[in-house]
Short mmCIF file of C-alpha atoms in Angstrom, two decimals:
data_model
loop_
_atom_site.label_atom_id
_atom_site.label_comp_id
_atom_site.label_asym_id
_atom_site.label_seq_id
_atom_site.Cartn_x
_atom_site.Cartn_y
_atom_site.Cartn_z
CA UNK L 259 -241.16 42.22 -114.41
CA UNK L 260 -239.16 45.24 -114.40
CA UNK L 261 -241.73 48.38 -113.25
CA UNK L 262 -242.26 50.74 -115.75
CA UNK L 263 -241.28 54.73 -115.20
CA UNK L 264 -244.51 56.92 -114.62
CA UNK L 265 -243.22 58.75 -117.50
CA UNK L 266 -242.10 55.73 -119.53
CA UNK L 267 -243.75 53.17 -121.91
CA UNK L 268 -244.06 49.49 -121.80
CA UNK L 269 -242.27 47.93 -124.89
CA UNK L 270 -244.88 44.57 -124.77
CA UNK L 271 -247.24 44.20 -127.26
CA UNK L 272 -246.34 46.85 -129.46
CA UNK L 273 -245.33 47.59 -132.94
CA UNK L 274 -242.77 50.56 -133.70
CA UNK L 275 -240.66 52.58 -136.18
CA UNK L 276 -237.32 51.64 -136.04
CA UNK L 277 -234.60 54.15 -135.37
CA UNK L 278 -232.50 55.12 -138.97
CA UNK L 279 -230.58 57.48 -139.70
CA UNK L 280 -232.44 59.60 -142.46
CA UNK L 281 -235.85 58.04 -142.44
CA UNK L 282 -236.21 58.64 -138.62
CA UNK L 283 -236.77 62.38 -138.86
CA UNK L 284 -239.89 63.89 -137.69
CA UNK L 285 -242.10 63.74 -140.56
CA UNK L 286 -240.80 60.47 -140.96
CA UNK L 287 -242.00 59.58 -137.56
CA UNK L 288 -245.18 61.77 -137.38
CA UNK L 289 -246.41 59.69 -140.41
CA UNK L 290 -245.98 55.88 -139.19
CA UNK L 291 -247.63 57.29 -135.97
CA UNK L 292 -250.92 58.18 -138.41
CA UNK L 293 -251.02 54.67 -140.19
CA UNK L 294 -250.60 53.13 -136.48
CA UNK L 295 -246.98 52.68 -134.93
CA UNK L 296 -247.58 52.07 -130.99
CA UNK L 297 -244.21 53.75 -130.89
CA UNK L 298 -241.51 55.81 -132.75
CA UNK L 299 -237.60 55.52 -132.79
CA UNK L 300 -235.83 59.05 -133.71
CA UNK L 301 -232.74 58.54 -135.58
CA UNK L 302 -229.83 57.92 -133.61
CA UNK L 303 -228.54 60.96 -131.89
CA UNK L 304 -224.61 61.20 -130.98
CA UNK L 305 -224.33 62.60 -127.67
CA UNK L 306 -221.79 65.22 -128.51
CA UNK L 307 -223.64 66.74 -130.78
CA UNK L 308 -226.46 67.11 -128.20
CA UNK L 309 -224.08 68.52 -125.57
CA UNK L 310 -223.92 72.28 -125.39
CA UNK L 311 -227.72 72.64 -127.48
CA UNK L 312 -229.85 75.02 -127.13
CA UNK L 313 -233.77 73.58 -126.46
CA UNK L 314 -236.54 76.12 -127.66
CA UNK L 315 -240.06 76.11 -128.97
CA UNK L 316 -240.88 76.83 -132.37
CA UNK L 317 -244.08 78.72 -132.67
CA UNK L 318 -244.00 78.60 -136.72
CA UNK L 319 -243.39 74.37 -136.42
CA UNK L 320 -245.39 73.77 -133.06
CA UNK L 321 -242.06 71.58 -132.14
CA UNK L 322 -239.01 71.46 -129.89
CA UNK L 323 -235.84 72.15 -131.65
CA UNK L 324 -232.62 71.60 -130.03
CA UNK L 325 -229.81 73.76 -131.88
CA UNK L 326 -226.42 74.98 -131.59
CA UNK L 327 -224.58 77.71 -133.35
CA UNK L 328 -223.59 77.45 -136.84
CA UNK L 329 -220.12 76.63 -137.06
CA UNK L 330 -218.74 78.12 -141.21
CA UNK L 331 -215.17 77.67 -141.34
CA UNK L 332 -215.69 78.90 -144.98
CA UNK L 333 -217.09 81.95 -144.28
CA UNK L 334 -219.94 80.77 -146.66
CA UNK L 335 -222.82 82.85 -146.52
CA UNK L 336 -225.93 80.55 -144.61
CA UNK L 337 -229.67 81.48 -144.19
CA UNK L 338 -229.74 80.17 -140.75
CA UNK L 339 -227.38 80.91 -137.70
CA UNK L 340 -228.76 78.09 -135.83
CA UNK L 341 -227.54 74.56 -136.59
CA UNK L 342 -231.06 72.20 -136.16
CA UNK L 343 -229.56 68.87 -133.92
CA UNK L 344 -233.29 67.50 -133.18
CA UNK L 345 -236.60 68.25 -133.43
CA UNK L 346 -239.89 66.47 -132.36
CA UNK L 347 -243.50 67.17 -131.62
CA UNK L 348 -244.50 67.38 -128.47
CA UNK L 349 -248.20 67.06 -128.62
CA UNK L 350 -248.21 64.09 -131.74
CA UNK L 351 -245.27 62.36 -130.33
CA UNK L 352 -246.34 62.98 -126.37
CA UNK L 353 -245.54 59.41 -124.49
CA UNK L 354 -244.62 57.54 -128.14
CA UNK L 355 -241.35 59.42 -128.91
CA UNK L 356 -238.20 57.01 -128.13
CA UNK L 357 -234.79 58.88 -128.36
CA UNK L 358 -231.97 56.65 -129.82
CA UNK L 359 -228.44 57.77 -128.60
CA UNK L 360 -225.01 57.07 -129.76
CA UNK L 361 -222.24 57.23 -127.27
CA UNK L 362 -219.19 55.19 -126.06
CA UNK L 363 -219.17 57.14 -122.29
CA UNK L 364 -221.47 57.06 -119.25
CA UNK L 365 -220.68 60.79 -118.55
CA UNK L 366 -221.25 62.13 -122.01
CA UNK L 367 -224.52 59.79 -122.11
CA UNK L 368 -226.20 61.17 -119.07
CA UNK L 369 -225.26 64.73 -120.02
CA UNK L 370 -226.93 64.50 -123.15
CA UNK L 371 -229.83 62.65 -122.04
CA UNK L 372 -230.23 65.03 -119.56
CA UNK L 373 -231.44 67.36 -122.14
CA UNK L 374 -234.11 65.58 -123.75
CA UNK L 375 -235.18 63.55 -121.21
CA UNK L 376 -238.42 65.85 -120.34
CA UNK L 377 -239.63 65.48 -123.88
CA UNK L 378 -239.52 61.70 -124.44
CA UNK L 379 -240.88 58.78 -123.51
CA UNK L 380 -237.84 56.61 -123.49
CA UNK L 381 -233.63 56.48 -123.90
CA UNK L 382 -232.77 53.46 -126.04
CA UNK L 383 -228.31 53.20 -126.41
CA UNK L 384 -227.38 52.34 -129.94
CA UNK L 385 -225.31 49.44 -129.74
CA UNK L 386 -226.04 47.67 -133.06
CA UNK L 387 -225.35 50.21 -135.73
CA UNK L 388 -222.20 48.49 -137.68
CA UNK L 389 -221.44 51.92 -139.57
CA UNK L 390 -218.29 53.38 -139.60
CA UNK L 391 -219.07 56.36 -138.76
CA UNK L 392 -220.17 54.84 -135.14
CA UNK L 393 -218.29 52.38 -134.67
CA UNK L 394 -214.67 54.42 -135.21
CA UNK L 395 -215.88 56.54 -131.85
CA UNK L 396 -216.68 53.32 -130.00
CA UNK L 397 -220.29 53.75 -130.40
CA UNK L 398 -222.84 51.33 -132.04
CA UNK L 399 -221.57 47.49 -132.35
CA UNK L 400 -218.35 48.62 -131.02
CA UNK L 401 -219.63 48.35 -127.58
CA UNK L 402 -220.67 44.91 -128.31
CA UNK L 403 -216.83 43.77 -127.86
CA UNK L 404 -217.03 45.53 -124.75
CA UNK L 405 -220.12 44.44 -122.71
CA UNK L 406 -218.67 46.11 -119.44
CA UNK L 407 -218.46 49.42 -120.72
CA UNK L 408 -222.09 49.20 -122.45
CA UNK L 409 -223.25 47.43 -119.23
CA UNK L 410 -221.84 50.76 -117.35
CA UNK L 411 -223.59 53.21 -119.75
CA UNK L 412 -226.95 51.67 -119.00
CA UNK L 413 -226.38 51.81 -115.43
CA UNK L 414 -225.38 55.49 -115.63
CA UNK L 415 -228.70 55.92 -117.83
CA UNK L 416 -230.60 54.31 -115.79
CA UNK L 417 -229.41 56.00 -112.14
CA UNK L 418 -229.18 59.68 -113.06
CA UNK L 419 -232.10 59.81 -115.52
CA UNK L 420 -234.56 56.63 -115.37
CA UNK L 421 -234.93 57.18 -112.20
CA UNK L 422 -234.85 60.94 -112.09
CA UNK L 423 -237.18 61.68 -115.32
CA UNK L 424 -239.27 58.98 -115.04
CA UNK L 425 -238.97 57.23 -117.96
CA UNK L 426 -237.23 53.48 -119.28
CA UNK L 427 -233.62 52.66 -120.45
CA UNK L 428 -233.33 50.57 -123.35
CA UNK L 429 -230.85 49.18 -125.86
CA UNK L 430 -230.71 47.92 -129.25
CA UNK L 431 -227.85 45.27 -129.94
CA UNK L 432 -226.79 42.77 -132.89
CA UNK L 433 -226.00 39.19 -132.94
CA UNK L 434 -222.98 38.04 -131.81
CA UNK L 435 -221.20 34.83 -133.10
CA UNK L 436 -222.46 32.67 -131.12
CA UNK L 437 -225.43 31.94 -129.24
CA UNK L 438 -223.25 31.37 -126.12
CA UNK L 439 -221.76 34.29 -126.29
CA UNK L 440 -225.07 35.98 -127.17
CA UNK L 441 -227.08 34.73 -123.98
CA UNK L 442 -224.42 36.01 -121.82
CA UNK L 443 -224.04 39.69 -123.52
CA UNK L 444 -228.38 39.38 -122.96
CA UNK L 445 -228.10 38.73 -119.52
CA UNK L 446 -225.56 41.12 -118.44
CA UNK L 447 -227.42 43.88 -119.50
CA UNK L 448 -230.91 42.35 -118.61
CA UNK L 449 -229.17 43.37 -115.12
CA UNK L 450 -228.86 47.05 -115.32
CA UNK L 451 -232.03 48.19 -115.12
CA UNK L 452 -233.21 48.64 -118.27
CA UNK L 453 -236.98 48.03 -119.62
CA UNK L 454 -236.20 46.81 -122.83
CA UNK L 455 -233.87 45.59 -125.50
CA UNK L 456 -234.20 45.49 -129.12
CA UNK L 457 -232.43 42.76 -130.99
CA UNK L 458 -231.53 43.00 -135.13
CA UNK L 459 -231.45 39.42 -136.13
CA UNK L 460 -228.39 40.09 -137.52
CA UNK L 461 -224.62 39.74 -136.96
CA UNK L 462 -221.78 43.07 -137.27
CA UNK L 463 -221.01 41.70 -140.87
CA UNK L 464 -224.13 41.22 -142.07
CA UNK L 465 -225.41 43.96 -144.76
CA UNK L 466 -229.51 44.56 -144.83
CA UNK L 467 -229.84 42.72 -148.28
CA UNK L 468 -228.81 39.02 -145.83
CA UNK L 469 -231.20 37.15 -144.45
CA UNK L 470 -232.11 37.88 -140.73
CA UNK L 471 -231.05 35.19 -138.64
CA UNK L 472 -233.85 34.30 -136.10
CA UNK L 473 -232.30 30.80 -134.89
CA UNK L 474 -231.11 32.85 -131.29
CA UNK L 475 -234.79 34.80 -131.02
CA UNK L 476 -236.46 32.79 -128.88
CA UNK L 477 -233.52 32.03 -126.65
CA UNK L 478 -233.16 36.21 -126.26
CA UNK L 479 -237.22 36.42 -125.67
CA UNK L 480 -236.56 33.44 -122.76
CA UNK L 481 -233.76 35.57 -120.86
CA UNK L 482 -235.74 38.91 -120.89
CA UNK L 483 -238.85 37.39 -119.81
CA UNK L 484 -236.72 35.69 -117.22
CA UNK L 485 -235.43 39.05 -116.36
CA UNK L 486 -238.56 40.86 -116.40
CA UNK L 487 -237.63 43.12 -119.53
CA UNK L 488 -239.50 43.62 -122.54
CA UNK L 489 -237.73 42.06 -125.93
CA UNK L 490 -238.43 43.42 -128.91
CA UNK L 491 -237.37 41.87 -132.67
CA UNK L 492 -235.94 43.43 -135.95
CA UNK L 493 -234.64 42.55 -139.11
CA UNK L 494 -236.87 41.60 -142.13
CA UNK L 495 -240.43 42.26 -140.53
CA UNK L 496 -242.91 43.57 -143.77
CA UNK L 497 -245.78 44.82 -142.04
CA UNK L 498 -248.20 44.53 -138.58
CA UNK L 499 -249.54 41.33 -139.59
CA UNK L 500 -246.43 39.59 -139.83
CA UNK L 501 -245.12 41.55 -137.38
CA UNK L 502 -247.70 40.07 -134.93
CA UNK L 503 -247.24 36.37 -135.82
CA UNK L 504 -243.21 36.72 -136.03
CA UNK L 505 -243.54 37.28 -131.96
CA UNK L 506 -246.05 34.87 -131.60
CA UNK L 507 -244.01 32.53 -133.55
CA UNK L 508 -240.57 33.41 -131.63
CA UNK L 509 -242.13 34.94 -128.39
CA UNK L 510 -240.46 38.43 -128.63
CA UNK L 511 -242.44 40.83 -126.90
CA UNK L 512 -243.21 43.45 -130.30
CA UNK L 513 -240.96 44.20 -132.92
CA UNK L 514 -239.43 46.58 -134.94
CA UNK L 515 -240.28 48.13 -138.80
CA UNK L 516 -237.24 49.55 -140.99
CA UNK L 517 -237.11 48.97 -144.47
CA UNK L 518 -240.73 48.15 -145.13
CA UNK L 519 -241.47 51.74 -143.15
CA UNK L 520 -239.37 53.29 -145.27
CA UNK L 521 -240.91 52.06 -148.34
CA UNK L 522 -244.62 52.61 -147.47
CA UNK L 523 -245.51 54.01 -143.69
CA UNK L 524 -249.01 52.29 -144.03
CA UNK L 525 -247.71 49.23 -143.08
CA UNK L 526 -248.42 49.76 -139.74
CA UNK L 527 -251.69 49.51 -140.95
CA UNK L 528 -253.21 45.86 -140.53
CA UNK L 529 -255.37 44.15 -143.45
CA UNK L 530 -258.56 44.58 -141.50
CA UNK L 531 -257.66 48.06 -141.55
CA UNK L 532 -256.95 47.85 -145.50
CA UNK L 533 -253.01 47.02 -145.40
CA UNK L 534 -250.76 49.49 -147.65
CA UNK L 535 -252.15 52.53 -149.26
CA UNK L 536 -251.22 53.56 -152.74
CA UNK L 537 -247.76 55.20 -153.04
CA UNK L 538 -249.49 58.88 -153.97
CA UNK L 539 -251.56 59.12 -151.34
CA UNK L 540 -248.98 57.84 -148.99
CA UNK L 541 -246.21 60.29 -150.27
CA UNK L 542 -249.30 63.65 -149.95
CA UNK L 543 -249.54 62.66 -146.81
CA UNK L 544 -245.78 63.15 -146.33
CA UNK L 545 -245.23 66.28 -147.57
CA UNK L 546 -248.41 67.95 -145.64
CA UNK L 547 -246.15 66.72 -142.60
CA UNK L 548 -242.77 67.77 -143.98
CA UNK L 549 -244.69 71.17 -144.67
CA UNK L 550 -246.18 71.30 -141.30
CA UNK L 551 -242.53 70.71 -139.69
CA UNK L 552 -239.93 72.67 -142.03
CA UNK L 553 -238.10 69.80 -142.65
CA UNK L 554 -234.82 69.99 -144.12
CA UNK L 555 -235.37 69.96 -147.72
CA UNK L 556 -232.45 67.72 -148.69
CA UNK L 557 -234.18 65.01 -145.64
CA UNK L 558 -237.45 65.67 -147.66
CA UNK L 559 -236.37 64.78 -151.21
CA UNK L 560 -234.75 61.49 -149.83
CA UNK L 561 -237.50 60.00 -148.77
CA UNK L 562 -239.43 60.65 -151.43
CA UNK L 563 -236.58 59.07 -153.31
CA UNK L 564 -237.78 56.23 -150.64
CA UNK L 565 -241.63 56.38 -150.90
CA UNK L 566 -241.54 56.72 -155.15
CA UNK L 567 -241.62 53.57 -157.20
CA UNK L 568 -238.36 54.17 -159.10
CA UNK L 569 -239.89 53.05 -162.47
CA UNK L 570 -241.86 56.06 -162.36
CA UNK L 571 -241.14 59.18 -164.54
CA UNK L 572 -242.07 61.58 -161.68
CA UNK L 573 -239.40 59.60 -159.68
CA UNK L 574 -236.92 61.01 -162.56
CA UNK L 575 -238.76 64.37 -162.91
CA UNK L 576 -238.25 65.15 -159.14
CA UNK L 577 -234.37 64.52 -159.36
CA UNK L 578 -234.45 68.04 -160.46
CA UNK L 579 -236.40 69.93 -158.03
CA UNK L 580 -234.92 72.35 -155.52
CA UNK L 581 -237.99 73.81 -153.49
CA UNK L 582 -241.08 72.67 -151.79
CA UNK L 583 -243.10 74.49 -154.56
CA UNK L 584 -241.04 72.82 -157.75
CA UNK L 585 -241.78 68.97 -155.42
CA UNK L 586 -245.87 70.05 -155.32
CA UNK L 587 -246.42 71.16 -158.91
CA UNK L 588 -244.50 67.98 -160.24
CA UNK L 589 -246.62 66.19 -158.00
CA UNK L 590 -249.83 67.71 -159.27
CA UNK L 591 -250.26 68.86 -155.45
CA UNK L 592 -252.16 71.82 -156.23
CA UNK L 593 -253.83 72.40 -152.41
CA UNK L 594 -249.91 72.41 -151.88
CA UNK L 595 -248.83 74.74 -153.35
CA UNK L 596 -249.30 78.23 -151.13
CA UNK L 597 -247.95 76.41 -148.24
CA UNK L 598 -244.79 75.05 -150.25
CA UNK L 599 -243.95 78.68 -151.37
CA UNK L 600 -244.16 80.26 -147.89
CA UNK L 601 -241.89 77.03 -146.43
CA UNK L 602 -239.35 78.02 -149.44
CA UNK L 603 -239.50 81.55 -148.03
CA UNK L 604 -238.84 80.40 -144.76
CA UNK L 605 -235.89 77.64 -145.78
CA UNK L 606 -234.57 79.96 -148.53
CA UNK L 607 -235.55 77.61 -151.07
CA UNK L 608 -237.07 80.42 -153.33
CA UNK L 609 -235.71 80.71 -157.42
CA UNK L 610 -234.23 84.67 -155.82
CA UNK L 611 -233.15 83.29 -152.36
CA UNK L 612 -230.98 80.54 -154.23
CA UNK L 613 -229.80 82.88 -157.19
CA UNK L 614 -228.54 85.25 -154.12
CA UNK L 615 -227.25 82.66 -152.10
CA UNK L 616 -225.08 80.99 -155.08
CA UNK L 617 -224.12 84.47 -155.89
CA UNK L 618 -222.56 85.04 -152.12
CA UNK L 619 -220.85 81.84 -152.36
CA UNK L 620 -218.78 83.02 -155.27
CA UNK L 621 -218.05 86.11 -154.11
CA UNK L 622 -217.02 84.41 -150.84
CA UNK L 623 -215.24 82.03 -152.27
CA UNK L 624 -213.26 84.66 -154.43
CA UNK L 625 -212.78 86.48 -151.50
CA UNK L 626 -211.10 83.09 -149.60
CA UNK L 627 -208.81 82.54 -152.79
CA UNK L 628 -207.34 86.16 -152.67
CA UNK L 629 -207.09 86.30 -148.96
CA UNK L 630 -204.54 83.29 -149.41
CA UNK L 631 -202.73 84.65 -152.21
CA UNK L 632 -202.04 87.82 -150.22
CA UNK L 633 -201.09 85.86 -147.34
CA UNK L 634 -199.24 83.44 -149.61
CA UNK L 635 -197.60 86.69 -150.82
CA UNK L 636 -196.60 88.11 -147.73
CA UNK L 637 -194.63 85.22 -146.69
CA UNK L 638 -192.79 85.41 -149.31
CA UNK L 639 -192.05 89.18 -148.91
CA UNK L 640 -191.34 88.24 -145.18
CA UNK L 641 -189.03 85.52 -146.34
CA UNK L 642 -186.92 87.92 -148.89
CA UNK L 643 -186.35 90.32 -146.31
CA UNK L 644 -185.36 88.28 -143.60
CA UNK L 645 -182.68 86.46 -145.82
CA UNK L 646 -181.40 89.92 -146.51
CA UNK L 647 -180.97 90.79 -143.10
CA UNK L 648 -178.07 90.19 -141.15
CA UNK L 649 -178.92 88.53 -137.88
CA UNK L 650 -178.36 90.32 -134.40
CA UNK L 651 -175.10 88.38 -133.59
CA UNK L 652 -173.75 88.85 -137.00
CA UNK L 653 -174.53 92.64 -136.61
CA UNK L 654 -172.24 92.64 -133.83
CA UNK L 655 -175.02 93.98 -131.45
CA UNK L 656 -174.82 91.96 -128.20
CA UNK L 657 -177.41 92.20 -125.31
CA UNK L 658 -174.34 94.01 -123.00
CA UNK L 659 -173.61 96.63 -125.96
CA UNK L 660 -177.43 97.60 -126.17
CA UNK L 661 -177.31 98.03 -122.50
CA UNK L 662 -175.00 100.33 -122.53
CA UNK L 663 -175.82 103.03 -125.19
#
């Protein structure tokens, strides 16, 4: 078996949040680690946009935020000059916190990893996600066509910061099209190093509403053990209890939670231990955390646009919220509701803040349009008098006659 980092966590025997996109932020992950996740996937992280942050504690938050400046092209008006990147906990999340990264280059890998390496248990490489977005930069199941160059990035990972920090190297990775071709993309990168892989029973093509395809799993779960690393399983798993016979069933090692997580945290929660709460207390239990954290609003209202039965008319009513405080009192959260309105102070999410704000962003926007038509102006001032002007050489004016006046 491959050791496991002093710092790091063994994969085996455990049942986790998978990493997404918008339902991996810290609130997110903060509550499937309250209704039991051994283990918590942040949202996968592009390494450029981790390069050049800025790591500092927030004493309002009790978290780590990594930021960078505010880039406003638009000259918009903003209420923050700090651009958040990531954020975590680093009591709650202490030794559970996995950090997903996106990247296509071992040099641009390790530098960002170098960042957050201190404050995590783990460095998983996304190489699964079949997204545009990811794949057009060579990231995510674009390094699947090129097993060298993902091989390379877990070496790099697993050299300069494994071994440094303390902590494993993982990676997540699809289905390929066939199991040949599979078994030999599993073993190359069984031999990097790593700790543990993550397969989504799942091809590139395939969308989440297909099937998983678990006809490979056990195969996969043969070559890690084989190799000493810990496999873990995704696509389609509903809860802990099925989570626990699925890798029984296949032998994976533990497995991964998306959509079901998304729905309803509690099912990390086993049936001994009641199985899934009701939706309501599920989503208070949300926003005390998305409260507790500052969470982006916009992040906020989407998962509750996750966590809501859609049939509901509060699902509809909360469509047209725009602060913490409007969210609580259409929730009937009244122990909510102080905390809400000094979180919309601090997010300027208040009725004045966002009056202000849209106010600015005319006036700004005013200001952009007759900035151009001055400039558009100009030129064309510049362009009249230069076709009325005679050029030097047609003035007669040579460089040897200016010389000698």
């Amino acid at each position: 078996m491959v050791a496991i980092p002093r710092n790091g966590v063994d994969y085996r025997g455990k049942i986790v949040l998978a990493p997404m996109v918008r339902s991996g932020e810290l609130p997110s992950r903060l509550l499937a680690l309250k209704y039991g996740a051994d283990l918590v996937w942040g949202p996968e992280t592009v390494d450029r946009s981790m390069i050049g942050t800025t790591r500092r504690f927030n004493p309002t938050t009790s978290t780590i935020d990594f930021t960078r400046p505010q880039s406003n092209g638009m000259k918009i008006p903003s209420t923050n000059k700090e651009s958040l990147i990531y954020r975590l906990h680093p009591v709650k999340e202490h030794g559970k916190l996995i950090f997903q990264i996106g990247t296509a280059s071992p040099e641009t890998a390790v530098q960002a990893a170098k960042l957050v390496a201190e404050d995590v248990a783990g460095i998983d490489v996304n190489a699964g996600c079949p997204k545009p977005f990811s794949t057009s930069g060579g990231m995510g199941a674009a390094l699947l066509r090129e097993p060298e160059r993902l091989a390379s990035i877990l070496r790099a990972l697993v050299q300069e910061i494994g071994e440094v920090y303390q902590i494993g190297i993982s990676v997540k990775i699809r289905l390929l099209e066939t199991p040949e071709k599979t078994a030999a993309l599993v073993k190359t990168l069984c031999h990097t190093g790593i700790t543990g892989l993550t397969v989504h029973c799942r091809t590139t093509p395939m969308r989440p509403r297909e099937k998983a395809i678990r006809d490979q799993l056990r195969m996969i779960a043969d070559i890690c053990r084989d190799e000493g690393v810990a496999c873990l399983m995704n696509g389609d798993v509903k809860n802990r209890d099925e989570a626990l016979v699925l890798t029984q069933e296949y032998g994976a090692d533990g497995a991964m939670i998306a959509t079901a997580a998304e729905a309803n945290s509690s099912c990390f929660r086993s049936e001994a231990e009641g199985g899934l709460l009701p939706w309501k207390e599920v989503v208070k239990e949300y926003m005390k955390l998305a409260l507790e954290v500052d969470n982006k609003y916009g992040n906020t209202k989407f998962l509750l646009s996750q966590l809501l039965p859609g049939k509901l008319q509060v699902y509809r009513d909360l469509a047209g919220c725009k602060s913490y405080l409007k969210v609580c009192e259409t929730l009937e959260f009244e122990d909510l509701l102080a905390q809400a309105q000094e979180v919309d102070e601090r997010l300027g999410l208040t009725e004045e803040q966002q009056r202000q704000f849209h106010e600015a962003v005319k006036k700004a926007k005013a200001n952009n349009k007759s900035a151009k038509a001055a400039g558009g102006q100009m030129g064309r001032d510049k362009s009249f008098d230069s076709a009325g002007q005679k050029s030097l050489s047609k003035r007669g004016i040579g460089a040897k006659q200016v010389m000698a006046v």
